[in-house]
Short mmCIF file of C-alpha atoms in Angstrom, two decimals:
data_model
loop_
_atom_site.label_atom_id
_atom_site.label_comp_id
_atom_site.label_asym_id
_atom_site.label_seq_id
_atom_site.Cartn_x
_atom_site.Cartn_y
_atom_site.Cartn_z
CA MET A 153 56.17 -53.77 88.90
CA ASN A 154 56.59 -56.83 86.45
CA ASP A 155 59.69 -57.21 84.05
CA ASP A 156 57.54 -57.32 81.01
CA THR A 157 56.63 -53.10 82.22
CA GLN A 158 60.26 -52.85 83.11
CA LYS A 159 61.71 -53.87 79.86
CA GLU A 160 58.77 -52.12 77.95
CA LYS A 161 59.89 -48.64 80.21
CA LEU A 162 63.89 -49.75 79.63
CA ARG A 163 62.97 -49.74 75.57
CA GLN A 164 60.78 -46.46 75.61
CA HIS A 165 64.18 -45.21 77.20
CA PHE A 166 66.41 -45.64 74.72
CA ALA A 167 64.29 -44.90 71.66
CA ARG A 168 64.10 -41.78 72.81
CA ARG A 169 67.93 -42.11 73.18
CA VAL A 170 68.01 -42.87 69.36
CA THR A 171 65.30 -40.18 68.54
CA THR A 172 67.07 -37.21 70.14
CA GLN A 173 70.32 -38.28 68.66
CA ALA A 174 68.57 -37.73 65.26
CA ARG A 175 67.59 -34.44 66.44
CA VAL A 176 71.05 -33.12 66.83
CA VAL A 177 72.68 -34.23 63.37
CA LEU A 178 69.36 -32.70 61.83
CA ASP A 179 69.92 -29.70 63.17
CA THR A 180 73.44 -29.53 62.49
CA TRP A 181 73.12 -30.39 58.99
CA GLN A 182 70.72 -27.08 58.76
CA LYS A 183 73.25 -24.49 60.80
CA ILE A 184 75.77 -26.49 57.70
CA GLN A 185 72.86 -24.89 55.18
CA ALA A 186 73.04 -21.64 56.94
CA SER A 187 76.27 -20.88 56.46
CA PRO A 188 77.07 -23.24 53.14
CA ASP A 189 80.47 -20.61 53.29
CA ASP A 190 81.70 -21.96 56.27
CA ALA A 191 80.66 -25.77 55.81
CA GLY A 192 84.42 -27.60 56.61
CA ALA A 193 84.03 -26.10 59.38
CA TRP A 194 81.44 -28.04 60.48
CA TYR A 195 83.02 -31.20 59.22
CA GLN A 196 83.92 -33.02 62.29
CA ASP A 197 80.34 -32.12 64.45
CA PHE A 198 78.36 -33.49 61.44
CA HIS A 199 80.57 -36.83 61.03
CA THR A 200 80.47 -37.94 64.89
CA ALA A 201 77.22 -37.23 65.48
CA ILE A 202 75.96 -39.05 62.39
CA ASP A 203 78.37 -42.10 64.10
CA LYS A 204 77.10 -41.72 66.91
CA LEU A 205 72.99 -41.71 65.76
CA THR A 206 74.18 -45.23 63.96
CA ARG A 207 75.76 -46.80 67.19
CA TYR A 208 72.74 -46.29 69.00
CA ALA A 209 70.20 -47.02 66.83
CA GLN A 210 72.04 -50.31 65.76
CA ARG A 211 72.10 -51.25 69.75
CA PHE A 212 68.68 -50.45 70.08
CA ASP A 213 67.26 -52.67 67.40
CA MET A 214 65.62 -49.15 65.32
CA GLN A 215 66.19 -50.43 61.99
CA LYS A 216 65.21 -47.06 59.35
CA HIS A 217 68.09 -44.50 62.24
CA ALA A 218 69.94 -47.41 61.60
CA GLU A 219 69.88 -47.22 57.83
CA ALA A 220 69.73 -43.50 57.86
CA GLY A 221 73.00 -43.51 59.32
CA ARG A 222 75.33 -45.93 57.59
CA ARG A 223 74.18 -44.12 54.47
CA LEU A 224 75.18 -41.15 55.39
CA ALA A 225 78.57 -42.04 56.65
CA GLU A 226 78.64 -43.72 53.29
CA GLN A 227 77.45 -40.46 51.16
CA LEU A 228 80.25 -38.60 53.97
CA THR A 229 83.43 -40.53 52.16
CA ARG A 230 82.56 -37.60 48.96
CA TRP A 231 83.08 -35.06 51.96
CA PRO A 232 86.85 -34.27 52.24
CA GLU A 233 87.52 -33.00 55.64
CA GLY A 234 87.51 -29.40 55.92
CA ALA A 235 86.42 -28.23 52.20
CA ALA A 236 82.85 -27.29 51.04
CA ILE A 237 80.29 -29.46 50.48
CA PRO A 238 80.97 -31.32 46.89
CA ALA A 239 77.48 -29.10 45.03
CA ASP A 240 76.52 -32.86 43.75
CA LEU A 241 76.39 -34.23 47.47
CA VAL A 242 73.69 -31.68 48.95
CA PRO A 243 71.21 -33.42 46.62
CA GLN A 244 71.32 -36.94 48.30
CA LEU A 245 72.13 -35.81 51.92
CA GLN A 246 69.56 -33.89 51.67
CA GLU A 247 67.53 -37.10 50.90
CA THR A 248 68.92 -39.03 53.27
CA LEU A 249 67.67 -37.08 56.37
CA ASP A 250 64.07 -36.26 54.88
CA ARG A 251 64.18 -39.39 55.71
CA LEU A 252 65.67 -39.68 58.55
CA SER A 253 63.55 -35.94 59.16
CA GLN A 254 60.33 -38.28 59.11
CA SER A 255 61.54 -40.71 60.87
CA THR A 256 61.88 -38.93 63.73
CA LEU A 257 59.23 -36.61 63.17
CA ARG A 258 56.97 -39.43 64.23
CA ARG A 259 57.47 -38.97 67.98
CA THR A 260 56.79 -42.17 69.13
CA ASP A 261 58.67 -44.09 71.53
CA GLN A 262 57.84 -47.81 69.69
CA ASP A 263 59.80 -49.17 67.34
CA LEU A 264 59.10 -47.09 63.82
CA ASP A 265 58.52 -49.43 61.76
CA GLU A 266 55.49 -49.78 63.48
CA PRO A 267 52.21 -47.81 63.32
CA PRO A 268 53.13 -44.63 64.89
CA ARG A 269 50.93 -43.98 67.32
CA THR A 270 51.23 -40.65 69.88
CA PHE A 271 50.36 -42.33 73.37
CA ARG A 272 49.91 -40.20 76.53
CA ARG A 273 51.62 -40.85 79.22
CA THR A 274 48.19 -41.91 81.50
CA PRO A 275 46.15 -44.42 80.58
CA VAL A 276 42.00 -44.46 80.20
CA TYR A 277 40.86 -46.89 82.37
CA ILE A 278 37.50 -48.91 81.07
CA ALA A 279 35.67 -51.05 83.05
CA LEU A 280 32.14 -52.54 81.03
CA GLY A 281 30.33 -55.52 81.05
CA ASN A 282 30.64 -55.92 77.09
CA GLY A 283 33.48 -56.96 76.16
CA ASP A 284 33.22 -56.29 72.53
CA ILE A 285 32.35 -52.57 73.30
CA ALA A 286 35.12 -52.25 75.67
CA ASN A 287 37.79 -53.98 73.04
CA ARG A 288 35.80 -51.71 69.64
CA LEU A 289 36.57 -48.48 72.53
CA ILE A 290 39.98 -49.36 72.79
CA LYS A 291 40.94 -49.48 69.50
CA GLN A 292 39.25 -46.36 69.00
CA LEU A 293 41.24 -44.63 71.60
CA GLU A 294 44.71 -45.60 70.13
CA PHE A 295 42.96 -43.83 66.93
CA PHE A 296 43.98 -40.33 69.04
CA GLY A 297 46.53 -41.30 70.70
CA PHE A 298 45.61 -42.36 74.03
CA ARG A 299 46.44 -45.30 76.04
CA ALA A 300 43.98 -47.84 77.01
CA SER A 301 43.06 -50.50 78.90
CA ALA A 302 39.83 -52.81 79.70
CA PHE A 303 38.95 -54.71 82.83
CA ASP A 304 37.02 -57.65 83.64
CA ASP A 305 36.78 -57.41 87.21
CA ALA A 306 36.68 -54.41 90.43
CA ALA A 307 40.05 -55.99 91.66
CA SER A 308 42.23 -55.93 88.98
CA LEU A 309 40.67 -52.24 88.23
CA LEU A 310 42.15 -50.93 92.07
CA GLU A 311 45.32 -52.54 91.42
CA ALA A 312 45.86 -50.63 88.50
CA CYS A 313 45.03 -47.64 89.52
CA ALA A 314 46.90 -48.09 92.89
CA MET A 315 50.01 -49.20 90.40
CA HIS A 316 49.14 -46.02 87.95
CA LYS A 317 46.91 -43.54 88.74
CA PRO A 318 44.22 -43.17 85.40
CA GLU A 319 43.06 -39.65 83.55
CA THR A 320 39.93 -41.13 82.91
CA ILE A 321 37.98 -44.08 84.42
CA LEU A 322 34.51 -45.70 81.84
CA MET A 323 32.99 -46.67 83.93
CA ASP A 324 29.64 -49.26 83.69
CA VAL A 325 27.64 -48.10 86.72
CA SER A 326 26.84 -52.08 87.66
CA PHE A 327 29.97 -52.89 86.06
CA GLY A 328 30.90 -56.69 88.03
CA GLY A 329 26.83 -57.82 87.86
CA ALA A 330 25.13 -56.27 90.57
CA PRO A 331 23.06 -53.44 90.24
CA CYS A 332 24.90 -50.20 91.09
CA GLN A 333 28.19 -51.99 92.16
CA GLY A 334 29.95 -50.23 89.95
CA LEU A 335 29.37 -47.14 91.90
CA ASP A 336 31.03 -49.60 94.95
CA THR A 337 33.67 -50.04 93.62
CA ILE A 338 34.33 -45.88 92.49
CA GLU A 339 33.54 -45.02 95.81
CA GLN A 340 36.24 -47.06 97.28
CA LEU A 341 38.46 -46.01 94.60
CA GLN A 342 38.18 -42.48 95.34
CA GLU A 343 39.16 -43.08 98.97
CA ARG A 344 42.99 -43.78 97.94
CA HIS A 345 43.31 -40.81 96.13
CA GLU A 346 43.35 -37.06 97.49
CA THR A 347 42.29 -35.74 94.00
CA PRO A 348 39.77 -37.29 92.52
CA ILE A 349 39.83 -39.30 89.06
CA PRO A 350 37.08 -38.35 86.77
CA VAL A 351 35.39 -40.82 86.41
CA ILE A 352 31.91 -41.60 82.75
CA PHE A 353 29.59 -43.03 83.91
CA MET A 354 27.34 -45.83 81.51
CA SER A 355 24.01 -46.96 82.13
CA ASP A 356 21.10 -49.68 80.49
CA GLU A 357 18.41 -48.34 82.62
CA ASP A 358 17.77 -44.73 83.67
CA GLY A 359 19.11 -44.03 87.05
CA SER A 360 17.26 -43.21 89.88
CA ILE A 361 17.77 -39.41 91.30
CA GLU A 362 19.44 -41.58 94.02
CA THR A 363 21.50 -43.32 91.79
CA ARG A 364 23.04 -40.22 90.62
CA LEU A 365 23.81 -37.65 93.27
CA ARG A 366 25.94 -40.37 94.33
CA ALA A 367 27.39 -41.15 90.82
CA SER A 368 28.15 -36.68 91.09
CA ARG A 369 29.30 -37.33 94.75
CA CYS A 370 32.18 -39.78 94.04
CA GLY A 371 33.89 -38.36 90.84
CA GLY A 372 30.81 -38.96 88.18
CA GLU A 373 31.55 -36.12 84.91
CA GLU A 374 28.70 -37.98 83.17
CA TYR A 375 25.83 -39.89 83.68
CA PHE A 376 24.48 -41.65 80.12
CA TYR A 377 21.36 -43.04 79.66
CA PRO A 378 21.25 -45.27 76.66
CA ALA A 379 24.92 -45.75 75.80
CA VAL A 380 26.19 -43.74 73.86
CA ASP A 381 28.52 -44.92 70.33
CA PRO A 382 32.44 -45.00 71.18
CA GLY A 383 32.52 -41.06 68.54
CA GLN A 384 30.54 -39.08 71.48
CA LEU A 385 32.22 -41.03 74.38
CA ILE A 386 35.58 -40.75 72.80
CA GLU A 387 34.87 -36.90 72.43
CA LYS A 388 34.04 -36.63 76.42
CA ILE A 389 37.03 -38.25 77.39
CA GLU A 390 38.91 -35.78 75.22
CA ALA A 391 37.09 -33.43 76.48
CA TYR A 392 38.47 -33.75 80.34
CA THR A 393 41.73 -35.96 79.73
CA HIS A 394 43.17 -32.60 77.44
CA GLY A 395 41.83 -29.31 79.59
CA ASN A 396 43.69 -30.92 82.44
CA THR A 397 46.94 -29.03 81.58
CA VAL A 398 46.39 -25.51 82.03
CA GLU A 399 48.77 -22.45 81.08
CA PRO A 400 49.76 -20.46 84.28
CA TYR A 401 48.21 -16.52 84.07
CA ARG A 402 49.86 -13.95 82.58
CA VAL A 403 48.92 -10.90 85.47
CA LEU A 404 50.69 -7.83 84.53
CA VAL A 405 51.26 -5.44 88.13
CA LEU A 406 51.55 -1.28 87.75
CA ASP A 407 52.56 0.10 91.29
CA ASP A 408 54.45 2.71 91.66
CA SER A 409 55.91 1.27 95.26
CA ARG A 410 59.28 -1.19 94.64
CA ALA A 411 58.53 -3.23 97.94
CA GLN A 412 54.37 -3.71 97.36
CA ALA A 413 55.06 -3.97 93.76
CA LYS A 414 57.68 -7.51 95.23
CA PHE A 415 55.43 -8.40 97.04
CA MET A 416 53.26 -8.95 94.87
CA GLU A 417 54.99 -10.45 92.31
CA THR A 418 56.26 -13.08 95.50
CA VAL A 419 52.80 -14.14 96.25
CA LEU A 420 51.37 -14.10 92.28
CA LYS A 421 54.55 -16.86 91.64
CA LYS A 422 54.19 -19.19 94.17
CA ALA A 423 50.11 -18.79 92.59
CA GLY A 424 52.21 -20.60 89.60
CA MET A 425 50.99 -17.37 87.72
CA LYS A 426 53.56 -15.73 85.28
CA ALA A 427 53.73 -11.88 86.78
CA HIS A 428 55.75 -9.16 85.12
CA ILE A 429 55.68 -5.62 86.96
CA ILE A 430 56.73 -2.18 86.15
CA THR A 431 56.81 0.97 88.91
CA ASP A 432 56.67 3.59 86.73
CA PRO A 433 53.26 4.42 84.07
CA MET A 434 55.72 4.97 81.73
CA GLN A 435 56.42 2.24 81.03
CA ILE A 436 52.44 1.10 80.24
CA ILE A 437 52.45 0.67 75.98
CA HIS A 438 55.64 -1.03 76.74
CA ALA A 439 54.49 -3.22 79.10
CA LEU A 440 51.35 -4.20 77.67
CA GLU A 441 53.34 -5.27 73.86
CA GLN A 442 56.11 -7.01 75.30
CA PHE A 443 54.03 -9.11 78.31
CA SER A 444 50.39 -9.51 76.86
CA PRO A 445 49.00 -9.71 79.76
CA GLU A 446 46.28 -11.63 80.61
CA ILE A 447 44.90 -9.67 84.21
CA ILE A 448 46.31 -6.53 84.96
CA ILE A 449 46.61 -4.82 88.42
CA LEU A 450 47.21 -1.24 88.73
CA ASP A 451 47.50 1.12 91.63
CA MET A 452 45.17 4.18 92.26
CA TYR A 453 47.17 6.53 93.08
CA MET A 454 51.06 7.55 92.07
CA PRO A 455 52.88 10.22 90.39
CA GLY A 456 52.39 12.23 87.30
CA CYS A 457 48.72 10.02 86.45
CA THR A 458 45.95 7.75 88.17
CA GLY A 459 44.99 4.21 87.94
CA MET A 460 41.88 4.68 86.27
CA GLU A 461 43.54 7.16 83.54
CA ILE A 462 45.76 4.24 82.30
CA ALA A 463 42.55 1.92 82.76
CA ARG A 464 41.21 4.85 80.00
CA VAL A 465 44.42 4.36 77.87
CA ILE A 466 44.80 0.27 77.60
CA ARG A 467 40.62 -0.24 77.49
CA GLN A 468 41.26 2.46 74.25
CA GLN A 469 43.51 -0.54 72.56
CA ASP A 470 41.19 -3.13 71.00
CA ARG A 471 43.20 -5.82 71.59
CA PHE A 472 42.54 -5.52 75.32
CA HIS A 473 39.54 -4.14 75.75
CA SER A 474 38.37 -6.95 77.92
CA VAL A 475 40.84 -7.57 79.76
CA PRO A 476 40.13 -7.81 82.82
CA ILE A 477 41.75 -4.32 85.32
CA ILE A 478 42.20 -4.79 88.58
CA TYR A 479 42.37 -1.95 90.93
CA LEU A 480 45.18 -1.51 93.83
CA SER A 481 43.95 1.24 96.80
CA ALA A 482 44.22 1.96 100.56
CA GLU A 483 40.71 4.11 99.06
CA ASP A 484 37.24 2.47 101.25
CA ASP A 485 35.61 5.37 99.99
CA VAL A 486 32.86 2.58 98.06
CA GLY A 487 31.97 5.59 96.32
CA LYS A 488 35.13 6.17 95.01
CA GLN A 489 35.89 2.12 94.08
CA LEU A 490 32.58 1.98 91.81
CA HIS A 491 33.92 5.25 90.60
CA ALA A 492 36.92 3.91 89.66
CA MET A 493 34.97 0.53 88.74
CA SER A 494 33.03 2.76 85.99
CA LEU A 495 35.64 4.16 84.40
CA GLY A 496 37.43 0.55 83.59
CA GLY A 497 38.05 -1.08 85.65
CA ASP A 498 36.51 -4.77 87.28
CA ASP A 499 37.73 -4.83 89.73
CA PHE A 500 38.76 -3.45 93.51
CA LEU A 501 41.03 -4.70 96.65
CA THR A 502 41.70 -1.81 99.55
CA LYS A 503 45.71 -2.18 100.87
CA PRO A 504 47.26 -4.19 102.95
CA ILE A 505 46.42 -6.92 100.56
CA ASP A 506 45.23 -10.73 101.93
CA PRO A 507 47.26 -13.06 99.38
CA LYS A 508 45.00 -15.11 99.53
CA HIS A 509 41.80 -12.85 98.17
CA LEU A 510 44.36 -11.75 95.20
CA VAL A 511 45.27 -15.07 94.11
CA ALA A 512 41.69 -15.86 94.60
CA THR A 513 40.26 -12.86 92.78
CA ILE A 514 42.67 -13.62 89.42
CA HIS A 515 41.66 -16.97 89.57
CA ASN A 516 38.17 -16.02 89.03
CA ARG A 517 38.53 -13.14 86.56
CA GLY A 518 40.45 -15.20 84.24
CA ARG A 519 38.29 -18.32 84.07
CA ARG A 520 35.86 -15.00 82.59
CA ALA A 521 37.95 -13.89 80.65
CA ARG A 522 39.60 -16.83 79.20
CA SER A 523 36.12 -17.94 78.58
CA LEU A 524 35.13 -14.97 77.56
CA LEU A 525 38.13 -14.65 75.09
CA ALA A 526 37.68 -18.26 73.73
CA LEU A 527 34.14 -18.20 72.56
CA MET A 528 34.98 -15.19 70.83
CA ILE A 529 38.86 -17.01 69.08
CA ARG A 530 37.56 -20.72 68.26
CA ASP A 531 35.16 -22.29 66.49
CA SER A 532 32.17 -22.92 68.61
CA LEU A 533 31.88 -27.31 67.40
CA THR A 534 35.44 -28.50 67.01
CA GLY A 535 37.13 -25.91 69.55
CA LEU A 536 39.99 -25.05 67.09
CA PHE A 537 41.28 -21.23 66.59
CA ASN A 538 38.67 -19.82 64.05
CA HIS A 539 38.96 -18.32 60.59
CA THR A 540 39.85 -14.85 61.69
CA HIS A 541 42.01 -15.79 64.42
CA THR A 542 44.25 -18.28 62.10
CA LEU A 543 44.81 -15.98 59.52
CA HIS A 544 45.85 -13.38 62.44
CA LEU A 545 48.55 -15.95 64.37
CA LEU A 546 49.44 -16.71 60.36
CA GLU A 547 50.59 -12.62 60.28
CA GLN A 548 52.37 -12.64 63.76
CA GLU A 549 53.96 -16.66 62.95
CA ILE A 550 55.43 -14.69 59.69
CA VAL A 551 56.35 -11.53 61.43
CA LYS A 552 58.43 -13.82 63.81
CA ALA A 553 59.54 -15.61 61.02
CA ARG A 554 61.00 -12.57 59.51
CA GLN A 555 62.89 -11.16 62.75
CA LYS A 556 64.52 -15.15 63.47
CA GLU A 557 64.67 -15.94 59.65
CA GLN A 558 63.59 -19.23 60.37
CA PRO A 559 61.17 -21.26 57.94
CA LEU A 560 57.74 -21.00 58.25
CA CYS A 561 54.49 -22.88 56.55
CA PHE A 562 51.00 -23.04 56.28
CA ALA A 563 48.71 -25.77 55.67
CA MET A 564 44.74 -26.30 54.53
CA LEU A 565 43.09 -29.34 54.55
CA ASP A 566 39.68 -30.76 52.75
CA ILE A 567 37.71 -34.02 53.59
CA ASP A 568 36.89 -35.59 50.31
CA TYR A 569 33.35 -35.89 49.53
CA PHE A 570 32.11 -34.33 53.15
CA LYS A 571 28.93 -34.21 52.11
CA LYS A 572 28.52 -37.05 50.75
CA VAL A 573 28.78 -38.26 54.54
CA ASN A 574 25.90 -35.77 55.26
CA ASP A 575 23.65 -36.43 52.85
CA SER A 576 24.01 -40.76 53.68
CA PHE A 577 24.68 -40.53 56.93
CA GLY A 578 23.06 -36.72 58.22
CA HIS A 579 24.67 -33.42 60.01
CA PRO A 580 24.93 -35.48 63.19
CA ILE A 581 27.18 -38.15 62.06
CA GLY A 582 29.16 -35.10 59.60
CA ASP A 583 29.46 -32.53 62.49
CA ARG A 584 30.82 -36.08 64.60
CA VAL A 585 33.25 -36.41 61.65
CA LEU A 586 34.84 -32.64 61.70
CA ARG A 587 35.00 -32.59 65.24
CA SER A 588 37.06 -36.20 65.29
CA LEU A 589 39.60 -34.82 62.34
CA SER A 590 40.15 -31.88 64.88
CA MET A 591 40.79 -33.95 68.24
CA PHE A 592 43.46 -36.19 65.68
CA LEU A 593 45.05 -32.70 64.19
CA LYS A 594 45.47 -31.53 68.46
CA GLN A 595 46.96 -35.03 69.43
CA ARG A 596 48.77 -35.30 66.27
CA LEU A 597 50.88 -32.05 66.62
CA ARG A 598 53.21 -29.64 68.67
CA LYS A 599 51.80 -27.39 70.64
CA THR A 600 53.38 -24.80 68.81
CA ASP A 601 51.63 -25.47 66.06
CA HIS A 602 48.71 -23.40 65.39
CA ILE A 603 45.30 -25.90 64.31
CA GLY A 604 41.93 -24.10 62.84
CA ARG A 605 38.98 -24.60 61.52
CA TYR A 606 39.18 -22.30 58.05
CA GLY A 607 35.14 -22.46 57.00
CA GLY A 608 32.82 -25.55 56.68
CA GLU A 609 34.87 -28.45 55.68
CA GLU A 610 38.21 -27.05 55.31
CA PHE A 611 40.45 -26.58 57.92
CA ALA A 612 44.47 -25.66 58.71
CA VAL A 613 47.49 -26.02 60.28
CA ILE A 614 50.80 -22.93 60.94
CA PHE A 615 53.73 -24.51 61.27
CA PRO A 616 56.60 -22.40 63.00
CA GLY A 617 60.10 -23.10 62.17
CA THR A 618 59.44 -26.37 60.35
CA ARG A 619 60.09 -26.62 56.79
CA GLU A 620 58.09 -27.44 53.12
CA SER A 621 59.03 -31.33 53.87
CA ASP A 622 59.03 -32.43 57.34
CA ALA A 623 55.15 -30.37 57.14
CA ARG A 624 54.75 -32.67 54.83
CA ALA A 625 55.57 -35.86 56.87
CA VAL A 626 54.64 -35.24 59.38
CA LEU A 627 50.59 -34.21 57.38
CA ASN A 628 51.44 -37.41 54.84
CA GLU A 629 51.37 -39.48 58.55
CA ILE A 630 48.16 -38.25 60.00
CA ARG A 631 46.42 -38.75 56.37
CA GLU A 632 47.10 -42.15 56.31
CA ARG A 633 46.23 -43.08 60.01
CA PHE A 634 42.83 -40.84 59.93
CA SER A 635 41.93 -43.27 56.52
CA GLU A 636 42.11 -46.19 58.61
CA LEU A 637 39.83 -45.01 61.70
CA GLY A 638 36.56 -45.77 61.86
CA GLN A 639 33.94 -43.16 61.94
CA PRO A 640 31.29 -44.88 64.01
CA ALA A 641 27.00 -44.64 61.92
CA GLY A 642 24.96 -46.60 64.57
CA ASP A 643 25.29 -49.82 63.41
CA ARG A 644 26.73 -49.05 60.38
CA GLU A 645 31.22 -47.96 60.12
CA PHE A 646 32.79 -45.94 57.10
CA HIS A 647 35.87 -44.22 56.55
CA VAL A 648 36.81 -41.00 55.51
CA THR A 649 40.50 -39.18 53.96
CA PHE A 650 40.93 -36.05 53.40
CA SER A 651 42.87 -33.83 51.42
CA CYS A 652 45.73 -31.16 51.59
CA GLY A 653 47.90 -28.46 50.08
CA ILE A 654 51.03 -26.83 51.49
CA ALA A 655 53.31 -23.26 50.80
CA SER A 656 56.42 -22.30 52.75
CA TRP A 657 56.78 -18.89 53.72
CA THR A 658 58.67 -17.69 50.80
CA GLY A 659 58.81 -13.84 52.20
CA ASP A 660 54.90 -13.31 51.15
CA SER A 661 51.81 -11.74 52.53
CA ALA A 662 49.84 -14.34 55.06
CA GLN A 663 47.13 -13.45 52.32
CA GLU A 664 49.65 -14.11 49.08
CA LEU A 665 51.08 -17.97 51.82
CA CYS A 666 46.98 -18.29 52.04
CA GLU A 667 46.70 -18.51 47.87
CA ARG A 668 49.16 -20.16 47.40
CA ALA A 669 48.39 -23.23 49.93
CA ASP A 670 44.93 -23.07 48.56
CA ARG A 671 46.22 -23.94 45.24
CA ALA A 672 47.79 -26.23 45.87
CA LEU A 673 44.47 -28.06 48.18
CA TYR A 674 42.97 -27.47 44.45
CA ARG A 675 45.26 -29.39 42.71
CA ALA A 676 45.87 -32.86 45.24
CA LYS A 677 41.72 -32.87 44.83
CA ALA A 678 42.53 -32.42 41.81
CA ASP A 679 44.44 -35.66 40.91
CA GLY A 680 42.61 -37.74 43.01
CA ARG A 681 42.00 -36.55 46.43
CA ASN A 682 43.45 -38.37 49.70
CA CYS A 683 47.28 -36.67 48.86
CA VAL A 684 49.79 -34.42 50.88
CA LEU A 685 50.34 -31.90 47.54
CA PRO A 686 53.28 -28.90 48.15
CA ALA A 687 52.45 -25.41 45.87
CA GLN A 688 53.89 -24.56 43.07
CA ASP A 689 56.32 -22.14 42.73
#
């Protein structure tokens, strides 16, 4: 590892220390706001947190955090220790903390005076014969949070992969000048890794079946001829990198034998799944509500009822109508097995259970169930949640916010002058703009935030546990960066903006919250577009 790489890692480490300390300051302020009568008790913690923030930020040269820390320390001198916080000081502290929150929520390890980027840890490597296209791709990929590097020769690419395995490689089939030399390089590279690296091949010539087979065998996920524009390539790169992290399956096991249930739990957890076991059939409704399983395993014969009867009860609930149900039993009569599956089951495993067979069955059923669910709840163009499911998630988050007494925000976004984009460049380019904004939002928002396509060129974002000022700061940053992103259209390039309205939940219903956000969006459009406005009470 060279000195520059080591320095960069150290700088990123120290930057994380500063942002972590900034969150301590913000969390302490939230506690003070939650209990204003006991604010004096938090004075010392607040003072200590601010002092640490200022020292860390000055030491690691993070100017915006250091400035916020100094200003907070100065304002704190007007608050006598142990006393109630002066009323006129609250808005001044809040303003400074809002600025600190805006800097911290950028979630970047770079110096916050630079344009904010949320790079992934692992890079994308580009090996193309055309340097102009490679540089253009790098610039576009950085907008979407990818750290990309271009290579001029096979030796430097192989050396980089040995040091840091990439998420994806974009490879010219003739990289290096000779026909199929890029394939030679990839074959050599894949031999050095236990798990293959996804590769997207590009070619200026229509490859023969032999060439395409060879590309597929060495990890080629795509083979483009003729070469496509950067927008389409980025969508493919996103598809092969965004889906790498698979959430573990949630499996509910109902078996009256505690020993058998425990054995199942051990097998499933070793396979990386989340298992929840119950031994009493009468607990099934409660377990369904609390655990919300993706797959259900039922013993066929239990005291008081059968697995078939439980399956019929489960199928009477709409949200579990398509959840796979697998029966377990020592029953080897094929006729009875088929009869059981006709009453709501999807598969049948015979005891004693082979762990490998069990895990393979769950993986197969789980993949199909998730694919079916995605078709039901996601928009086919962008992959975001559809209108109906977005509203369902909003209602769920309102329930959680009420129970936990936490803030909640709902935002509506609308692409400006989208009809002009379709009229000027055609609907395929318009669709690509919609997909680019969806990718932009997915890259720059938290996993706990819910993003949906509300309809047409409208998008919706649900921010659990987030104040309006913080949500507005994040969306403003996204708006600014998205407007800088060049949208390719053949030999031309254009820019797109969006308008946004945000509403903070105040105890109202999901419908009322949506209406307030929609009115704020309408105001943003009327005020000239390309802005983020809060709802008015």
